[in-house]
Amino acid sequence: MDRTDTMPQGELTVRIPAMPGDANANGDIFGGWVVAHMDMAAGIRAAERARGRVATIAIQTLTFKKPVKIGDTLCVYTSLEKVGNTSMTLSIEAWTQSRTSRKETKVTEGIFVMVAIDDDGRKMSLPPAAV
Ligand SMILES: CC(C)(COP(=O)(O)OP(=O)(O)OC[C@H]1O[C@@H](n2cnc3c(N)ncnc32)[C@H](O)[C@@H]1OP(=O)(O)O)[C@@H](O)C(=O)NCCC(=O)NCCS
């Protein structure tokens, strides 16, 4: 286990409890629910940089490392790794916090690519970074 599995990397962007309705037949939380919240967090962070609308163009990597349990709080951390002409590459980490110990465990990680879009859904160049 390296340092990236013991301490979240990036900005805490989304926190949400995992509810029984989000569970699969095994009694754990659906992977799609976790990915949806990672995508949401990527969208929030990218829209801040784009100062406008964004869309997900690619999920380059995605690794489910541990299951999420009902009642855990999902905490999604975002890091803006690379900014291109229209695209932003973000490292996204999902961690869970247990109700009892508040201990955080990394459950999923991935690389998401978001593109700045205009009101018609067409790609657009990113504005300069805010100072
Ligand atoms: C987002 C969208 C407007 C981009 O238009 P496009 O003409 O396909 O864009 P391009 O192929 O020119 O790529 C735009 C940028 O994304 C990057 N990109 C494209 N495909 C990529 C991929 N598979 N992985 C990483 N980056 C990618 C390009 O390198 C480019 O980056 P840059 O401008 O910083 O150099 C269009 O693809 C779209 O509408 N996609 C659907 C978005 C959506 O509905 N998302 C939700 C899915 S559930």
Coordinates of N, CA and C and ligand atoms in Angstrom, one line a residue:
M1 N 0.9 -1.2 0.0 CA 0.0 0.0 0.0 C 0.9 1.2 0.0
D2 N 0.7 2.1 -1.0 CA 1.6 3.3 -1.0 C 0.8 4.5 -0.4
R3 N 1.4 5.7 -0.4 CA 0.8 6.8 0.3 C -0.5 7.2 -0.3
T4 N -0.7 7.0 -1.7 CA -1.9 7.4 -2.3 C -3.1 6.5 -1.8
D5 N -2.8 5.4 -1.2 CA -3.9 4.6 -0.6 C -4.2 4.9 0.8
T6 N -3.4 5.8 1.4 CA -3.6 6.1 2.9 C -4.1 7.5 3.0
M7 N -3.9 8.3 2.0 CA -4.4 9.7 2.2 C -5.0 10.2 0.9
P8 N -6.2 10.8 0.9 CA -6.9 11.2 -0.3 C -6.0 12.3 -1.0
Q9 N -6.0 12.3 -2.3 CA -5.3 13.3 -3.1 C -6.3 14.2 -3.8
G10 N -6.2 15.5 -3.7 CA -7.0 16.4 -4.4 C -8.0 17.1 -3.5
E11 N -9.0 17.8 -4.1 CA -9.9 18.6 -3.4 C -11.2 17.8 -3.2
L12 N -11.7 17.9 -1.9 CA -13.0 17.2 -1.7 C -14.1 17.9 -2.4
T13 N -14.8 17.3 -3.3 CA -15.7 17.9 -4.2 C -17.2 17.4 -4.0
V14 N -17.4 16.2 -3.6 CA -18.7 15.6 -3.4 C -18.7 14.7 -2.2
R15 N -19.7 14.8 -1.3 CA -19.9 13.9 -0.2 C -21.4 13.5 -0.2
I16 N -21.6 12.1 -0.1 CA -23.0 11.6 -0.2 C -23.1 10.3 0.5
P17 N -24.2 10.1 1.3 CA -24.3 8.8 1.9 C -24.8 7.7 1.0
A18 N -24.3 6.5 1.1 CA -24.8 5.3 0.3 C -26.0 4.7 1.0
M19 N -27.1 4.7 0.2 CA -28.4 4.3 0.8 C -28.8 2.9 0.3
P20 N -29.7 2.2 1.1 CA -30.1 0.8 0.7 C -30.6 0.8 -0.8
G21 N -31.2 1.8 -1.3 CA -31.7 1.8 -2.7 C -30.6 1.8 -3.7
D22 N -29.4 2.1 -3.3 CA -28.2 2.1 -4.2 C -27.5 0.8 -4.2
A23 N -28.0 -0.2 -3.5 CA -27.3 -1.5 -3.4 C -27.6 -2.5 -4.5
N24 N -26.7 -3.4 -4.7 CA -26.9 -4.5 -5.7 C -27.4 -5.7 -5.0
A25 N -27.5 -6.9 -5.7 CA -28.0 -8.1 -5.2 C -27.1 -8.7 -4.1
N26 N -25.8 -8.2 -4.1 CA -24.8 -8.7 -3.1 C -25.0 -8.0 -1.8
G27 N -25.7 -6.9 -1.8 CA -25.9 -6.0 -0.6 C -24.8 -4.9 -0.5
D28 N -24.0 -4.9 -1.6 CA -23.0 -3.8 -1.6 C -23.6 -2.7 -2.6
I29 N -22.8 -1.6 -2.7 CA -23.3 -0.5 -3.6 C -23.0 -0.7 -5.0
F30 N -23.9 -0.4 -5.9 CA -23.6 -0.5 -7.4 C -22.4 0.3 -7.8
G31 N -21.6 -0.3 -8.6 CA -20.4 0.4 -9.2 C -20.9 1.6 -10.0
G32 N -22.0 1.5 -10.7 CA -22.5 2.6 -11.5 C -22.9 3.8 -10.6
W33 N -23.3 3.6 -9.4 CA -23.6 4.7 -8.5 C -22.4 5.4 -8.1
V34 N -21.3 4.7 -7.9 CA -20.0 5.3 -7.5 C -19.5 6.1 -8.7
V35 N -19.6 5.5 -9.9 CA -19.0 6.2 -11.1 C -19.8 7.5 -11.4
A36 N -21.1 7.4 -11.2 CA -22.0 8.6 -11.4 C -21.5 9.8 -10.5
H37 N -21.2 9.5 -9.3 CA -20.8 10.5 -8.4 C -19.3 11.0 -8.7
M38 N -18.5 10.1 -9.2 CA -17.2 10.5 -9.6 C -17.3 11.4 -10.9
D39 N -18.2 11.1 -11.8 CA -18.5 11.9 -13.0 C -19.0 13.3 -12.6
M40 N -19.9 13.3 -11.6 CA -20.5 14.6 -11.1 C -19.4 15.4 -10.5
A41 N -18.5 14.8 -9.7 CA -17.4 15.6 -9.1 C -16.5 16.1 -10.2
A42 N -16.2 15.3 -11.2 CA -15.3 15.8 -12.3 C -16.0 16.9 -13.0
G43 N -17.3 16.8 -13.2 CA -18.0 17.9 -13.9 C -18.0 19.2 -13.1
I44 N -18.2 19.1 -11.8 CA -18.2 20.3 -10.9 C -16.8 21.0 -11.0
R45 N -15.7 20.2 -10.9 CA -14.4 20.7 -10.8 C -14.0 21.3 -12.2
A46 N -14.4 20.6 -13.3 CA -14.1 21.0 -14.6 C -14.9 22.3 -15.0
A47 N -16.1 22.4 -14.6 CA -17.0 23.5 -14.9 C -16.4 24.8 -14.2
E48 N -15.8 24.6 -13.0 CA -15.2 25.7 -12.3 C -14.0 26.3 -13.2
R49 N -13.2 25.3 -13.7 CA -12.0 25.8 -14.5 C -12.5 26.4 -15.8
A50 N -13.6 25.8 -16.4 CA -14.0 26.2 -17.7 C -14.9 27.5 -17.6
R51 N -15.3 27.7 -16.4 CA -16.3 28.8 -16.1 C -17.5 28.7 -17.1
G52 N -18.0 27.5 -17.2 CA -19.1 27.2 -18.1 C -19.4 25.8 -18.2
R53 N -20.2 25.4 -19.2 CA -20.7 24.0 -19.3 C -19.5 23.1 -19.7
V54 N -19.6 21.8 -19.3 CA -18.6 20.8 -19.7 C -19.4 19.5 -20.0
A55 N -18.7 18.6 -20.7 CA -19.3 17.3 -20.9 C -18.1 16.3 -20.8
T56 N -18.5 15.1 -20.3 CA -17.5 14.0 -20.2 C -17.2 13.4 -21.6
I57 N -16.0 13.4 -22.0 CA -15.7 12.8 -23.3 C -15.1 11.4 -23.1
A58 N -14.4 11.2 -22.0 CA -13.7 9.9 -21.8 C -13.5 9.6 -20.4
I59 N -13.6 8.3 -20.0 CA -13.1 7.8 -18.8 C -11.9 6.9 -19.2
Q60 N -10.7 7.4 -19.0 CA -9.6 6.7 -19.5 C -9.2 5.4 -18.7
T61 N -9.3 5.5 -17.4 CA -9.1 4.4 -16.5 C -10.1 4.4 -15.4
L62 N -10.4 3.2 -14.9 CA -11.3 3.1 -13.7 C -11.0 1.8 -13.0
T63 N -10.7 2.0 -11.7 CA -10.4 0.8 -11.0 C -11.2 0.7 -9.7
F64 N -12.0 -0.3 -9.5 CA -12.7 -0.5 -8.3 C -11.9 -1.3 -7.3
K65 N -11.4 -0.7 -6.3 CA -10.4 -1.3 -5.4 C -11.1 -2.0 -4.2
K66 N -12.2 -1.5 -3.7 CA -12.9 -2.0 -2.5 C -14.4 -1.8 -2.7
P67 N -15.3 -2.7 -2.1 CA -16.7 -2.4 -2.2 C -17.1 -1.3 -1.3
V68 N -18.2 -0.7 -1.6 CA -18.9 0.4 -0.8 C -20.0 -0.2 -0.1
K69 N -20.1 0.0 1.2 CA -21.2 -0.6 2.1 C -22.3 0.4 2.3
I70 N -23.5 -0.1 2.4 CA -24.7 0.7 2.8 C -24.3 1.5 4.1
G71 N -24.6 2.8 4.1 CA -24.4 3.6 5.3 C -23.0 4.3 5.3
D72 N -22.1 3.9 4.4 CA -20.8 4.6 4.3 C -21.1 6.0 3.6
T73 N -20.3 6.9 3.9 CA -20.3 8.2 3.2 C -19.3 8.2 2.1
L74 N -19.7 8.4 0.9 CA -18.8 8.4 -0.3 C -18.2 9.9 -0.4
C75 N -16.9 10.0 -0.4 CA -16.2 11.2 -0.5 C -15.4 11.2 -1.8
V76 N -15.7 12.2 -2.7 CA -15.0 12.2 -4.0 C -14.0 13.3 -4.0
Y77 N -12.8 13.0 -4.3 CA -11.7 14.0 -4.4 C -11.3 14.2 -5.9
T78 N -11.0 15.4 -6.3 CA -10.7 15.7 -7.7 C -9.4 16.5 -7.8
S79 N -8.6 16.1 -8.8 CA -7.3 16.9 -9.0 C -7.3 17.2 -10.5
L80 N -7.1 18.4 -10.9 CA -7.0 18.8 -12.3 C -5.6 18.6 -12.7
E81 N -5.4 17.5 -13.5 CA -4.0 17.1 -13.9 C -3.5 17.8 -15.1
K82 N -4.3 18.1 -16.1 CA -3.9 18.6 -17.4 C -4.9 19.4 -18.0
V83 N -4.6 20.5 -18.6 CA -5.5 21.4 -19.3 C -5.0 21.5 -20.8
G84 N -5.9 21.2 -21.7 CA -5.6 21.3 -23.1 C -6.3 22.5 -23.7
N85 N -6.5 22.4 -25.0 CA -7.3 23.6 -25.7 C -8.7 23.6 -25.2
T86 N -9.4 22.4 -25.4 CA -10.8 22.3 -24.9 C -11.0 21.3 -23.8
S87 N -10.0 20.5 -23.6 CA -10.2 19.4 -22.6 C -9.4 19.6 -21.3
M88 N -10.0 18.9 -20.3 CA -9.3 18.9 -19.0 C -9.3 17.4 -18.5
T89 N -8.1 17.0 -18.0 CA -7.9 15.7 -17.6 C -7.8 15.7 -16.0
L90 N -8.7 14.9 -15.4 CA -8.8 15.0 -13.9 C -8.6 13.6 -13.4
S91 N -7.8 13.6 -12.3 CA -7.7 12.3 -11.5 C -8.8 12.4 -10.4
I92 N -9.6 11.3 -10.4 CA -10.7 11.3 -9.4 C -10.6 10.1 -8.5
E93 N -10.7 10.4 -7.2 CA -10.6 9.3 -6.2 C -11.9 9.3 -5.4
A94 N -12.5 8.1 -5.2 CA -13.6 7.9 -4.4 C -13.2 7.2 -3.1
W95 N -13.5 7.8 -2.0 CA -13.1 7.2 -0.7 C -14.4 7.0 0.1
T96 N -14.4 6.0 1.0 CA -15.6 5.9 1.9 C -15.2 6.2 3.3
Q97 N -16.1 6.8 4.1 CA -15.9 7.1 5.5 C -17.0 6.2 6.2
S98 N -16.6 5.4 7.1 CA -17.5 4.6 7.9 C -18.2 5.4 8.9
R99 N -19.5 5.1 9.2 CA -20.3 5.8 10.2 C -19.7 5.8 11.6
T100 N -19.0 4.6 11.9 CA -18.6 4.4 13.2 C -17.2 5.0 13.5
S101 N -16.2 4.8 12.6 CA -14.9 5.1 12.9 C -14.4 6.4 12.2
R102 N -15.1 6.9 11.2 CA -14.7 8.0 10.3 C -13.4 7.7 9.6
K103 N -13.0 6.4 9.6 CA -11.8 6.0 8.9 C -12.1 6.1 7.4
E104 N -11.2 6.6 6.6 CA -11.5 6.7 5.1 C -10.7 5.6 4.4
T105 N -11.4 5.0 3.4 CA -10.8 3.9 2.6 C -11.0 4.3 1.2
K106 N -9.9 4.2 0.4 CA -10.0 4.4 -1.1 C -10.7 3.2 -1.7
V107 N -11.8 3.5 -2.4 CA -12.6 2.4 -3.0 C -12.5 2.4 -4.6
T108 N -12.4 3.6 -5.2 CA -12.3 3.6 -6.6 C -11.5 4.8 -7.1
E109 N -10.8 4.6 -8.2 CA -10.0 5.7 -8.7 C -10.1 5.7 -10.3
G110 N -10.0 6.8 -10.9 CA -10.1 6.9 -12.3 C -9.6 8.2 -12.9
I111 N -9.4 8.2 -14.2 CA -9.0 9.4 -14.9 C -10.1 9.8 -15.9
F112 N -10.7 11.0 -15.7 CA -11.8 11.4 -16.4 C -11.3 12.6 -17.3
V113 N -11.8 12.6 -18.6 CA -11.5 13.8 -19.5 C -12.8 14.5 -19.8
M114 N -12.8 15.8 -19.5 CA -14.0 16.6 -19.7 C -13.7 17.7 -20.7
V115 N -14.7 18.1 -21.5 CA -14.5 19.1 -22.6 C -15.4 20.3 -22.3
A116 N -14.9 21.5 -22.5 CA -15.7 22.7 -22.4 C -16.6 22.8 -23.6
I117 N -17.9 23.0 -23.3 CA -18.9 23.1 -24.4 C -19.7 24.4 -24.3
D118 N -20.2 24.9 -25.5 CA -21.0 26.1 -25.5 C -22.5 25.7 -25.4
D119 N -23.3 26.7 -25.5 CA -24.7 26.5 -25.2 C -25.4 25.5 -26.2
D120 N -24.7 25.3 -27.4 CA -25.2 24.4 -28.4 C -24.6 23.0 -28.2
G121 N -23.7 22.8 -27.2 CA -23.1 21.5 -27.0 C -21.9 21.3 -27.8
R122 N -21.3 22.4 -28.5 CA -20.1 22.2 -29.3 C -18.9 22.6 -28.4
K123 N -17.8 21.9 -28.7 CA -16.6 22.1 -27.9 C -16.1 23.6 -28.1
M124 N -15.5 24.1 -27.0 CA -15.0 25.5 -27.1 C -13.7 25.5 -26.3
S125 N -12.9 26.5 -26.8 CA -11.6 26.7 -26.1 C -11.8 27.1 -24.7
L126 N -10.9 26.6 -23.8 CA -11.0 27.0 -22.4 C -10.5 28.4 -22.2
P127 N -11.1 29.2 -21.3 CA -10.6 30.5 -21.0 C -9.2 30.4 -20.2
P128 N -8.5 31.5 -20.2 CA -7.2 31.4 -19.4 C -7.6 31.1 -17.9
A129 N -6.6 30.5 -17.2 CA -6.9 30.2 -15.8 C -7.1 31.5 -15.0
A130 N -8.0 31.5 -14.1 CA -8.3 32.6 -13.2 C -7.0 32.9 -12.4
V131 N -6.8 34.2 -12.1 CA -5.6 34.5 -11.3 C -6.0 34.6 -9.8
Ligands
LIG1 C1 -17.7 16.7 -26.1 C2 -17.8 16.9 -27.6 C3 -18.7 18.2 -27.9 C4 -16.4 17.1 -28.1 O1 -16.5 17.3 -29.5 P1 -15.5 16.4 -30.5 O2 -15.6 17.1 -31.8 O3 -15.8 15.0 -30.4 O4 -14.1 16.7 -29.8 P2 -12.6 16.3 -30.3 O5 -12.5 14.9 -30.8 O6 -12.0 17.4 -31.1 O7 -11.9 16.4 -28.8 C5 -12.0 17.5 -28.0 C6 -10.9 17.4 -26.9 O8 -11.0 16.1 -26.2 C7 -9.9 15.3 -26.4 N1 -10.3 13.9 -26.5 C8 -11.1 13.4 -27.5 N2 -11.3 12.1 -27.3 C9 -10.6 11.8 -26.2 C10 -10.3 10.6 -25.5 N3 -10.9 9.4 -25.9 N4 -9.5 10.6 -24.5 C11 -8.9 11.7 -24.1 N5 -9.1 12.9 -24.6 C12 -9.9 13.0 -25.7 C13 -9.2 15.8 -27.6 O9 -7.8 15.5 -27.6 C14 -9.5 17.3 -27.5 O10 -8.6 17.9 -26.5 P3 -8.0 19.4 -26.7 O11 -9.0 20.3 -27.4 O12 -7.7 19.8 -25.3 O13 -6.8 19.2 -27.6 C15 -18.5 15.6 -28.3 O14 -17.6 14.6 -28.3 C16 -19.7 15.2 -27.5 O15 -20.8 15.9 -27.5 N6 -19.6 14.0 -26.8 C17 -20.7 13.5 -25.9 C18 -20.5 14.1 -24.5 C19 -21.5 13.5 -23.6 O16 -22.7 13.4 -23.9 N7 -21.0 13.1 -22.4 C20 -21.8 12.4 -21.4 C21 -21.7 10.9 -21.7 S1 -22.8 10.0 -20.6

